[in-house]
Amino acid sequence: MAGGLLQIAEPGESNVKEACAGRVVGIDLGTTNSLVATVRDGNPECLAVDDAGGRLLPSVVEYLPGSVIVGRQAFLDAATRPRDTIVSVKRFMGRGPEELAGTETARRWTPYRFASKTGPVVRFLVANSEREVTPVEVSAEILKTLRARAEEALGGELDGVVITVPAYFDDGQRQATKDAGRLAGLDVLRLLNEPTAAALAYGLNKKSEGTFAVYDLGGGTFDISILKLTGGVFEVKSTGGDTALGGDDFDRALADLVVKRLAITVDDAAEQRALLDACRAAKHRLTDEPSAVVELRGRATITREDFDEAVAPILQRTFAPCRRALKDAGLDPAKPILDGVILVGGATRTPAVRAFVERLFQRPPLADIDPDQVVALGAAVQADLLAGAGPREDVLLLDVIPLSLGLEMMGGVVEKIIPRNSTIPTGAKQTFTTYADDQTGFDLHVLQGERETVDQCRSLARFQLKGLPPGPAGMARLEVTFLVDADGILHVTAREETTGKESSIDVKPSYGLSDEEVERMLLESYQFAESDVKTRLLVEARVEADRIINATRAALASDGHLLAEGGRPPIDAALETLARTRAGSDHRAIVAASEALDHASQDFAQRRMDDGLRRAVAGRRIGDVERKLE
Ligand code: ADP
Ligand code: MG
């Protein structure tokens, strides 16, 4: 084991601290198929993962009482044992039952039984209901199989692996993937974004600059990513896609066509399965041949033209996400200036897909490397680089966090600490102070999302820092550090500077965010941007107003005797004005009234200061947990 290979360094610095010599591989843990690759004599190659020498391991796990079957046989058994055979487990990674409810995944891909008491994680009930397994455990079975085959091929234990994940995977989904690796007994050197892996396989990192599009059409998912290479460093500029679109839809479109041709209806589940299997085989033949025959109670001859026509509407659905990703990356969707377009995913072998991509991006795509293998090959290149003698100029791979990370402020607004699309690893620090007098703790609430208010963002974690000595508001200095490591996992540390008290949390949410949801949250953030900002300004103005009102009232109560002659009426008047304005929704008026009160009470404040009391003035504040110690 190459323990301690990766340590989290200062943001921006490379994380490779020591060399990890020996056997390292890259793993493409796919929704439909998984692969493992390694670099031999300077060239990456995929390893055989099944007995027939095939390089694709179907990502299917079948649970029988007392045994587990992974791969081809499990894939074949899926039709007859649908409940005990888990397909597309990747869709469940890092997500809880609540998050899955009502999603596309829940609707389309679940013939499964789930354990009733699941808690925050999904549990499949398998092996004739004798066993409960989580998505992490199911993925670990796939990884264990890949590991065994790789160790067989390489003649010894693996020293480290790089596993690829979709660029849009959030903290929870990444953490779940890492956990699966660990459970399979693997030393996960790093998680790598799939599009970045594809670019590495093409050696694009050897150029010094460029902008690239990666079009990935797999079995059931479509991903588009725009990568930017600057000075040998990759950055994911934008991502998009459709989680319910892929080569499997081609199979269904072809099946519809066949049923129409043969004028039959297929209701029986087993026959439907047989039809889809036959259509998939025909689809594969149509990639190389002008026509193919599907037999089912008759023979239907399907030409390439028939097929192209049938799948055209499906391809069209990739159009909007591509345009949006180009726009997000600052390119003109009508005339994108790209230095390369990479095809990834088995479904991009279909000639119609290649033609579509060429039209869309106005250049012939790179397709010399098998699109099934390209991600695994790139992961192998990355593993090899990590295993080498430390950082090289061309190994820095930057990825981005898909949604902003922030903290809850008083009044329920979110202060973004790390903005979305920041390249990782990244870190940021911000200092906060107490809101109320004698506040002895901070309640920290970590959120993810683009909207301005807490209820519109996603809660990632909560933690507290307690035991501060009571003091006036604004005295404590809380420094909060957000660090997103190379794997996209967030570490939050809060440190109170005067006492040195510290508290921290690693955000490993037991479940993550679906990509549909990432998409939705992004869309909403654009849609609501204006009203959100207004809401936020209003909330902030009110919080500040309340603080000043309360502080002034408290000061008047305790130190009223310090007031100058005739000093009280102007303060009372300003107080009353502020209280009235605060009830309205004009944030500017509230700010002005707050300033007026501040102004009116300046002399009083000065007197109190002179009297030895320090009072806080401004600053953003985090709500208190325990105002008074006893
Ligand atoms: P994933 O990334 O979801 O694991 P893959 O990249 O392995 O998926 O793609 C699987 C899809 O590619 C399936 O729909 C499969 O039918 C399709 N596919 C594989 N080979 C071919 C081919 N020769 N022609 C057309 N489609 C193919
Ligand atoms: Mg894939």
XYZ file of C-alpha atoms and ligand atoms in Angstrom:
658
model
C 0.000 0.000 0.000
C 1.195 3.441 -0.781
C -0.289 4.932 2.352
C -0.080 8.667 2.685
C 0.654 9.149 -0.961
C -1.745 12.009 -1.217
C -1.696 14.697 1.357
C -3.749 17.756 1.045
C -1.423 20.595 0.317
C -1.951 24.295 0.213
C -4.544 25.160 -2.379
C -3.038 25.322 -5.802
C -0.024 23.233 -4.926
C 0.381 19.783 -6.229
C -0.756 16.996 -3.959
C 1.777 14.432 -4.951
C 4.097 14.071 -2.043
C 5.851 10.835 -2.558
C 6.314 8.400 -5.331
C 4.161 5.317 -5.535
C 6.103 2.827 -7.540
C 4.751 -0.389 -8.887
C 1.435 -1.600 -10.166
C -1.070 1.128 -10.722
C -4.185 1.104 -12.863
C -6.951 3.378 -14.021
C -10.554 2.313 -13.577
C -13.565 3.544 -15.516
C -16.402 2.630 -13.181
C -19.211 3.078 -15.700
C -22.970 2.998 -15.389
C -23.228 0.286 -18.018
C -19.699 -1.087 -18.349
C -16.497 -0.872 -16.330
C -12.920 -1.185 -17.511
C -9.435 -1.298 -16.093
C -6.297 -0.108 -17.878
C -2.610 0.232 -17.168
C 0.416 1.793 -18.825
C 2.864 -0.758 -20.208
C 6.044 0.341 -21.961
C 4.755 3.870 -22.070
C 1.419 2.956 -23.663
C -1.911 2.663 -21.900
C -3.888 -0.484 -22.592
C -7.068 -2.027 -21.294
C -6.798 -5.344 -19.491
C -8.969 -8.359 -20.176
C -11.687 -8.542 -17.566
C -13.676 -11.549 -18.654
C -12.777 -15.100 -19.471
C -13.349 -14.533 -23.174
C -10.707 -11.816 -23.169
C -13.233 -8.978 -23.356
C -12.279 -5.621 -21.949
C -15.694 -4.480 -20.827
C -17.120 -5.770 -17.585
C -20.872 -5.144 -17.522
C -21.483 -3.110 -14.352
C -24.024 -5.615 -13.098
C -24.012 -7.451 -9.780
C -26.244 -10.422 -9.035
C -26.835 -11.543 -5.465
C -27.739 -15.159 -4.886
C -28.100 -16.711 -1.459
C -24.481 -17.335 -0.537
C -22.822 -16.006 -3.665
C -22.291 -12.906 -5.769
C -21.895 -12.851 -9.547
C -20.437 -9.853 -11.340
C -20.303 -9.014 -15.045
C -21.462 -10.836 -18.151
C -23.334 -13.657 -16.402
C -25.071 -11.222 -14.068
C -26.036 -9.131 -17.094
C -27.594 -12.196 -18.726
C -29.427 -13.109 -15.523
C -30.855 -9.625 -15.046
C -33.933 -10.485 -17.111
C -34.812 -13.559 -15.056
C -33.778 -12.283 -11.626
C -34.462 -8.569 -11.908
C -34.745 -7.946 -8.181
C -31.531 -9.619 -7.153
C -29.511 -8.266 -10.030
C -28.444 -4.658 -9.651
C -27.794 -2.762 -12.880
C -26.776 0.902 -13.185
C -25.825 1.115 -9.510
C -23.851 4.253 -10.330
C -27.130 6.134 -10.444
C -27.652 5.352 -6.769
C -24.193 6.269 -5.549
C -24.154 8.839 -2.799
C -27.875 9.433 -2.785
C -30.442 8.819 -0.130
C -33.963 7.463 -0.477
C -35.450 10.921 -0.112
C -33.316 12.340 -2.847
C -34.131 9.500 -5.164
C -37.864 9.707 -4.632
C -39.514 11.102 -7.721
C -36.349 11.187 -9.823
C -35.837 9.637 -13.206
C -33.730 6.945 -11.552
C -36.567 5.943 -9.274
C -39.028 5.873 -12.165
C -37.033 4.093 -14.804
C -34.394 1.936 -13.265
C -35.811 0.302 -10.223
C -37.318 -3.113 -10.281
C -35.670 -3.480 -6.880
C -36.895 -4.095 -3.403
C -35.561 -1.768 -0.785
C -35.061 -2.408 2.889
C -37.782 -0.594 4.794
C -35.609 0.958 7.490
C -32.984 2.515 5.307
C -31.888 5.601 7.179
C -30.013 8.052 5.025
C -28.695 5.426 2.602
C -30.473 3.286 0.084
C -30.381 -0.447 0.817
C -31.288 -3.003 -1.803
C -32.945 -6.118 -0.516
C -31.353 -8.982 -2.454
C -30.582 -12.715 -2.487
C -34.230 -13.658 -1.972
C -34.444 -10.893 0.607
C -31.757 -12.493 2.723
C -29.323 -9.629 2.345
C -29.292 -5.860 2.405
C -26.647 -4.075 0.374
C -25.887 -0.406 -0.177
C -24.852 1.103 -3.526
C -21.325 1.490 -2.159
C -21.181 -2.239 -1.462
C -22.552 -3.087 -4.892
C -19.951 -0.863 -6.561
C -17.286 -2.432 -4.392
C -18.205 -5.824 -5.872
C -17.564 -4.472 -9.368
C -14.271 -2.997 -8.218
C -13.268 -6.234 -6.500
C -13.769 -8.119 -9.737
C -11.761 -5.552 -11.703
C -9.070 -5.693 -9.069
C -8.824 -9.485 -9.181
C -8.598 -9.514 -12.992
C -6.001 -6.747 -13.004
C -3.895 -8.459 -10.368
C -4.055 -11.643 -12.375
C -2.973 -9.835 -15.538
C -0.216 -7.858 -13.842
C 1.028 -10.691 -11.661
C 0.722 -9.101 -8.238
C -1.132 -6.829 -5.870
C -2.158 -3.392 -7.027
C -0.385 -0.474 -5.386
C -2.824 2.196 -6.342
C -5.729 3.090 -8.585
C -7.294 6.137 -10.166
C -11.066 5.898 -10.497
C -13.015 8.128 -12.849
C -16.276 9.878 -11.988
C -18.595 12.141 -13.983
C -17.532 15.770 -13.806
C -20.839 16.736 -12.193
C -20.515 14.275 -9.288
C -20.887 16.159 -6.023
C -19.120 15.599 -2.705
C -21.414 12.804 -1.631
C -21.168 10.902 -4.880
C -17.382 11.254 -4.913
C -17.102 10.151 -1.323
C -19.294 7.126 -2.023
C -17.040 6.189 -4.961
C -13.951 6.459 -2.794
C -15.607 4.386 -0.091
C -16.408 1.693 -2.652
C -12.726 1.665 -3.649
C -11.621 1.313 -0.082
C -14.154 -1.437 0.533
C -12.718 -3.306 -2.448
C -9.297 -3.113 -0.828
C -7.964 -0.541 -3.258
C -5.718 2.387 -2.512
C -7.537 5.159 -4.334
C -4.848 7.617 -5.351
C -7.323 9.989 -6.862
C -10.703 10.396 -8.430
C -10.485 11.843 -11.918
C -13.213 13.445 -13.955
C -14.188 11.344 -16.943
C -13.810 14.070 -19.608
C -10.405 14.999 -18.268
C -9.381 11.357 -18.489
C -10.481 11.248 -22.125
C -8.397 14.320 -22.925
C -5.392 12.743 -21.210
C -5.781 9.587 -23.263
C -5.482 11.706 -26.384
C -2.344 13.270 -24.953
C -3.925 16.684 -25.279
C -2.045 17.740 -22.170
C 1.071 17.769 -24.323
C -0.226 20.767 -26.177
C 0.079 23.943 -24.220
C -3.346 25.412 -24.762
C -6.700 24.684 -26.255
C -10.405 24.354 -25.668
C -11.977 20.946 -26.060
C -15.446 19.490 -25.983
C -15.973 15.976 -24.671
C -19.190 14.367 -25.920
C -19.924 11.254 -23.880
C -22.903 9.108 -24.843
C -22.940 5.943 -22.762
C -25.616 3.329 -22.234
C -28.047 5.443 -20.273
C -26.408 8.802 -19.680
C -25.243 11.697 -21.764
C -22.535 14.102 -20.598
C -21.043 17.074 -22.332
C -18.026 18.888 -20.886
C -15.934 21.764 -22.075
C -12.299 21.587 -21.038
C -9.766 24.321 -21.207
C -6.066 23.641 -21.297
C -3.751 26.466 -20.292
C -0.048 26.005 -19.792
C -0.506 22.254 -19.675
C -3.225 22.501 -17.039
C -6.760 21.210 -17.616
C -9.779 22.932 -16.305
C -13.383 21.793 -16.664
C -15.061 25.004 -17.784
C -18.589 23.698 -17.869
C -20.613 20.525 -17.793
C -24.082 19.493 -18.851
C -26.015 16.516 -20.018
C -29.031 14.321 -19.599
C -29.120 11.506 -17.076
C -31.841 9.671 -18.940
C -30.406 9.512 -22.426
C -28.058 7.024 -24.026
C -27.466 4.064 -26.295
C -30.235 2.141 -24.531
C -32.699 4.610 -26.025
C -31.440 3.599 -29.464
C -32.347 0.001 -28.598
C -35.850 1.089 -27.643
C -36.277 3.201 -30.777
C -35.199 0.271 -32.908
C -37.592 -2.034 -31.030
C -40.483 0.327 -31.776
C -39.526 0.259 -35.430
C -39.337 -3.553 -35.526
C -42.689 -3.947 -33.795
C -44.269 -1.641 -36.355
C -42.637 -3.445 -39.272
C -43.728 -6.857 -38.103
C -47.140 -5.573 -37.057
C -46.944 -7.373 -33.736
C -47.456 -6.378 -30.130
C -45.042 -7.489 -27.473
C -46.529 -7.442 -23.991
C -44.788 -10.329 -22.332
C -41.864 -9.085 -20.236
C -39.526 -11.885 -21.280
C -40.268 -11.329 -24.937
C -39.737 -7.599 -24.529
C -36.342 -8.357 -23.056
C -35.518 -10.676 -25.969
C -36.602 -8.004 -28.428
C -34.411 -5.354 -26.802
C -31.434 -7.709 -26.754
C -31.930 -8.498 -30.444
C -32.214 -4.799 -31.210
C -29.026 -4.005 -29.346
C -27.181 -6.663 -31.327
C -28.632 -5.260 -34.563
C -27.615 -1.746 -33.526
C -24.041 -2.897 -33.045
C -24.045 -4.557 -36.474
C -25.434 -1.406 -38.051
C -22.350 0.462 -36.898
C -20.283 -1.451 -39.458
C -22.841 -2.792 -41.897
C -25.479 -1.194 -44.114
C -28.313 -3.338 -42.755
C -29.205 -5.849 -40.061
C -31.968 -8.355 -39.444
C -34.010 -8.625 -36.262
C -35.913 -11.849 -35.767
C -38.916 -12.113 -33.494
C -41.940 -14.030 -34.691
C -40.768 -12.903 -38.126
C -37.841 -11.133 -39.778
C -37.414 -7.389 -40.045
C -34.606 -5.992 -42.151
C -33.455 -2.627 -40.877
C -31.192 -0.462 -43.008
C -28.735 2.093 -41.711
C -31.062 4.798 -43.072
C -34.046 3.401 -41.159
C -31.967 3.325 -38.018
C -30.576 6.827 -38.482
C -34.070 8.155 -38.902
C -35.271 6.329 -35.779
C -32.508 7.718 -33.576
C -32.480 11.270 -34.938
C -34.938 12.593 -32.317
C -32.804 11.064 -29.567
C -29.671 12.753 -30.866
C -31.541 15.990 -31.121
C -32.018 15.869 -27.354
C -28.266 16.267 -26.863
C -28.391 19.565 -28.704
C -29.665 21.852 -25.940
C -27.253 20.630 -23.233
C -24.347 21.106 -25.675
C -25.390 24.637 -26.475
C -25.777 25.473 -22.823
C -22.366 24.013 -21.941
C -20.730 26.009 -24.734
C -22.414 29.146 -23.488
C -21.440 28.453 -19.873
C -17.855 28.096 -21.031
C -18.024 31.506 -22.658
C -18.180 30.212 -26.233
C -20.573 31.103 -28.996
C -22.824 28.058 -29.465
C -23.484 29.072 -33.063
C -19.799 29.217 -33.892
C -17.803 27.532 -31.181
C -14.065 27.921 -31.503
C -12.716 24.592 -30.357
C -9.377 22.885 -30.740
C -10.836 19.434 -30.586
C -13.947 17.394 -29.902
C -13.563 14.020 -28.237
C -16.010 11.162 -28.553
C -16.526 9.046 -25.464
C -18.943 6.202 -24.736
C -19.984 3.107 -26.641
C -22.974 4.803 -28.244
C -20.751 7.276 -30.107
C -19.644 4.406 -32.354
C -22.924 4.759 -34.186
C -22.118 6.640 -37.407
C -25.184 8.869 -37.046
C -23.826 10.117 -33.728
C -20.480 11.008 -35.255
C -22.170 12.890 -38.076
C -24.375 14.736 -35.599
C -21.434 15.751 -33.427
C -19.488 16.941 -36.443
C -22.362 19.175 -37.531
C -22.945 20.474 -34.030
C -19.343 21.429 -33.311
C -18.415 22.170 -36.891
C -15.373 19.922 -36.915
C -14.691 16.203 -37.239
C -14.424 14.658 -33.771
C -11.419 12.780 -32.466
C -12.323 9.137 -32.561
C -9.097 7.211 -33.127
C -9.173 5.832 -29.625
C -11.936 3.365 -28.913
C -14.651 5.488 -27.264
C -15.449 2.600 -24.917
C -11.912 2.558 -23.635
C -10.779 6.131 -23.785
C -11.750 7.047 -20.199
C -10.038 3.996 -18.687
C -6.928 4.618 -20.798
C -6.761 8.217 -19.603
C -7.185 7.102 -16.002
C -4.258 4.740 -16.509
C -2.144 7.629 -17.812
C -3.031 9.648 -14.733
C -2.267 6.723 -12.399
C 1.061 6.302 -14.127
C 1.889 9.968 -13.702
C 0.955 9.825 -10.019
C 3.103 6.744 -9.610
C 6.046 8.488 -11.197
C 8.625 10.572 -9.437
C 6.334 13.299 -8.244
C 4.799 16.241 -9.967
C 5.719 16.940 -13.541
C 4.889 20.015 -15.447
C 2.153 18.385 -17.410
C 0.296 16.491 -14.731
C -1.686 19.203 -13.082
C -5.297 18.396 -13.728
C -7.736 20.910 -12.540
C -11.351 20.146 -12.116
C -14.108 22.353 -10.908
C -16.698 22.189 -8.166
C -20.127 22.155 -9.758
C -22.011 24.201 -7.144
C -20.902 26.955 -4.789
C -20.095 26.108 -1.192
C -20.996 28.455 1.615
C -22.116 29.115 5.170
C -25.394 30.180 6.713
C -25.435 33.728 8.046
C -27.876 35.358 10.446
C -31.263 35.744 8.839
C -30.935 32.620 6.731
C -28.826 33.975 3.908
C -25.906 32.095 2.453
C -22.444 33.517 2.252
C -20.578 31.790 -0.574
C -17.076 30.880 0.459
C -16.038 28.987 -2.652
C -17.831 29.966 -5.844
C -19.055 27.415 -8.324
C -16.683 26.400 -11.095
C -13.623 27.060 -8.915
C -10.865 24.730 -9.960
C -9.878 22.149 -7.397
C -7.948 21.717 -5.225
C -8.992 25.047 -3.843
C -9.406 26.779 -0.549
C -10.730 29.981 0.931
C -10.781 31.622 4.322
C -13.200 34.086 5.771
C -13.470 35.702 9.159
C -16.723 36.068 11.048
C -17.706 37.426 14.393
C -20.407 37.013 17.018
C -23.828 38.494 16.518
C -24.944 38.872 20.091
C -23.338 39.844 23.349
C -22.184 36.926 25.437
C -22.514 34.515 22.594
C -20.420 31.516 23.576
C -20.625 29.428 20.483
C -21.086 29.367 16.759
C -23.546 27.262 14.878
C -22.019 26.484 11.506
C -24.165 25.310 8.669
C -22.422 24.333 5.439
C -24.468 24.661 2.273
C -24.171 23.984 -1.403
C -25.983 25.843 -4.146
C -26.320 29.040 -6.086
C -29.283 30.678 -4.467
C -28.965 33.364 -1.824
C -31.112 31.887 0.898
C -30.674 28.782 3.026
C -34.002 27.200 2.166
C -33.093 27.285 -1.531
C -29.699 25.674 -1.068
C -28.768 22.187 -0.080
C -27.666 21.492 3.457
C -24.388 19.576 3.532
C -23.449 19.572 7.190
C -23.827 21.331 10.512
C -21.346 21.603 13.292
C -20.664 23.786 16.287
C -17.842 25.545 17.969
C -18.621 25.968 21.651
C -17.084 27.090 24.866
C -16.037 30.620 23.977
C -15.780 33.033 26.897
C -18.746 35.395 26.990
C -17.995 38.866 25.677
C -19.483 41.710 23.729
C -20.790 41.024 20.247
C -18.154 41.333 17.594
C -15.297 40.400 19.941
C -14.760 36.826 18.856
C -12.902 36.301 15.606
C -13.895 33.134 13.868
C -11.783 32.098 10.960
C -13.487 29.562 8.753
C -11.471 27.652 6.176
C -12.998 25.728 3.313
C -10.676 23.350 1.560
C -11.744 21.226 -1.360
C -9.161 18.550 -1.995
C -8.093 17.051 -5.303
C -10.953 14.569 -5.107
C -13.545 17.257 -4.683
C -14.181 16.494 -1.025
C -14.760 19.417 1.302
C -12.980 19.955 4.623
C -14.270 22.801 6.783
C -12.353 24.141 9.771
C -13.512 26.854 12.152
C -11.006 28.447 14.502
C -11.659 31.161 17.037
C -8.534 33.284 16.942
C -8.422 34.777 20.423
C -8.943 31.459 22.225
C -7.477 29.127 19.616
C -10.520 26.891 19.944
C -11.076 24.836 16.856
C -13.664 22.566 15.347
C -13.794 20.930 11.968
C -15.775 18.663 9.767
C -15.146 16.681 6.618
C -18.156 16.846 4.449
C -18.984 13.282 3.689
C -22.704 13.564 3.390
C -24.264 10.131 3.537
C -26.032 11.005 0.365
C -25.363 13.400 -2.419
C -27.155 15.450 -4.938
C -28.557 14.124 -8.153
C -27.304 15.630 -11.337
C -30.871 16.520 -12.257
C -30.868 18.529 -9.111
C -27.559 20.204 -9.841
C -29.023 21.159 -13.173
C -32.251 22.423 -11.626
C -30.437 24.434 -8.983
C -28.270 26.067 -11.600
C -31.209 26.931 -13.789
C -33.063 28.376 -10.841
C -30.109 30.431 -9.794
C -30.160 32.157 -13.161
C -33.893 32.499 -13.123
C -34.103 33.908 -9.644
C -30.833 35.782 -9.618
C -32.417 39.195 -9.423
C -35.107 38.472 -6.862
C -32.592 36.456 -4.845
C -30.235 39.353 -4.588
C -33.101 41.599 -3.467
C -34.185 39.048 -0.877
C -30.673 38.793 0.348
C -30.131 42.525 0.626
C -33.406 42.836 2.483
C -32.572 40.024 4.871
C -29.152 41.462 5.529
C -30.536 44.931 6.076
C -33.079 43.575 8.558
C -30.506 41.535 10.424
C -28.323 44.565 10.780
C -31.309 46.713 11.810
C -32.311 44.211 14.496
C -28.803 44.104 15.773
C -28.590 47.874 16.087
C -32.042 48.177 17.617
C -31.314 45.503 20.195
C -27.872 46.805 20.973
C -29.152 50.361 21.356
C -32.052 49.335 23.590
C -29.750 47.250 25.730
C -27.269 50.114 25.986
C -29.996 52.564 26.929
C -31.224 50.207 29.614
C -27.865 49.546 31.144
C -25.962 52.767 30.512
C -28.706 55.356 30.150
C -27.082 57.356 32.926
C -24.150 58.091 30.630
C -26.351 60.018 28.155
C -25.644 63.711 27.635
C -28.327 66.239 28.478
C -31.043 66.054 25.799
C -29.259 63.092 24.275
C -32.129 60.686 24.578
C -34.934 62.067 22.311
C -32.959 61.954 19.002
C -31.981 58.342 19.718
C -35.560 57.366 20.534
C -36.746 59.036 17.331
C -34.137 57.230 15.214
C -35.033 53.964 16.937
C -38.677 54.410 16.128
C -37.967 55.300 12.487
C -35.779 52.262 12.073
C -38.332 49.914 13.648
C -40.972 51.255 11.250
C -38.771 51.054 8.149
C -37.624 47.584 9.069
C -41.182 46.326 8.750
C -41.246 47.461 5.124
C -39.363 45.820 2.292
C -37.175 48.639 1.035
C -33.684 47.499 1.898
C -32.127 50.861 1.048
C -34.460 52.669 3.447
C -33.630 50.178 6.181
C -29.911 50.660 5.660
C -30.371 54.441 5.722
C -32.432 54.270 8.920
C -29.804 52.018 10.508
C -27.136 54.507 9.614
C -29.255 57.330 11.021
C -29.626 55.506 14.331
C -25.951 54.776 14.326
C -25.289 58.436 13.762
C -27.759 59.593 16.406
C -26.188 57.368 19.013
C -22.582 58.169 18.196
C -22.030 60.508 21.103
C -23.653 58.018 23.460
C -21.452 55.273 22.086
C -18.391 57.412 22.597
C -19.353 57.980 26.176
C -19.852 54.293 26.751
C -16.497 53.539 25.161
C -14.882 56.048 27.384
C -16.626 54.306 30.190
C -14.607 51.277 29.413
C -17.124 49.330 27.450
C -16.341 48.080 23.994
C -19.150 47.559 21.635
C -19.072 46.018 18.236
C -19.999 48.018 15.218
C -20.149 46.105 12.001
C -19.371 42.724 10.574
C -21.276 39.721 9.491
C -22.285 37.375 12.186
C -23.114 33.770 12.621
C -26.046 32.940 14.893
C -25.344 31.882 18.411
C -25.935 28.516 19.986
C -25.774 29.455 23.612
C -26.107 33.075 24.461
C -25.327 32.716 28.111
C -23.011 30.220 29.596
C -25.099 29.186 32.600
P -21.353 3.652 -19.786
O -20.434 4.800 -19.866
O -22.770 4.053 -19.439
O -20.860 2.552 -18.918
P -20.578 2.650 -22.410
O -19.682 3.760 -22.764
O -19.975 1.325 -22.176
O -21.562 3.033 -21.242
O -21.661 2.548 -23.591
C -22.616 1.546 -23.642
C -23.507 1.776 -24.829
O -22.729 1.727 -26.029
C -24.596 0.736 -24.951
O -25.830 1.351 -25.256
C -24.101 -0.104 -26.129
O -25.167 -0.734 -26.818
C -23.423 0.949 -26.972
N -22.490 0.348 -27.945
C -21.458 -0.481 -27.683
N -20.869 -0.868 -28.821
C -21.531 -0.282 -29.838
C -21.423 -0.312 -31.276
N -20.496 -1.039 -31.880
N -22.297 0.438 -31.994
C -23.246 1.170 -31.375
N -23.418 1.219 -30.045
C -22.580 0.507 -29.284
Mg -18.826 5.943 -19.583
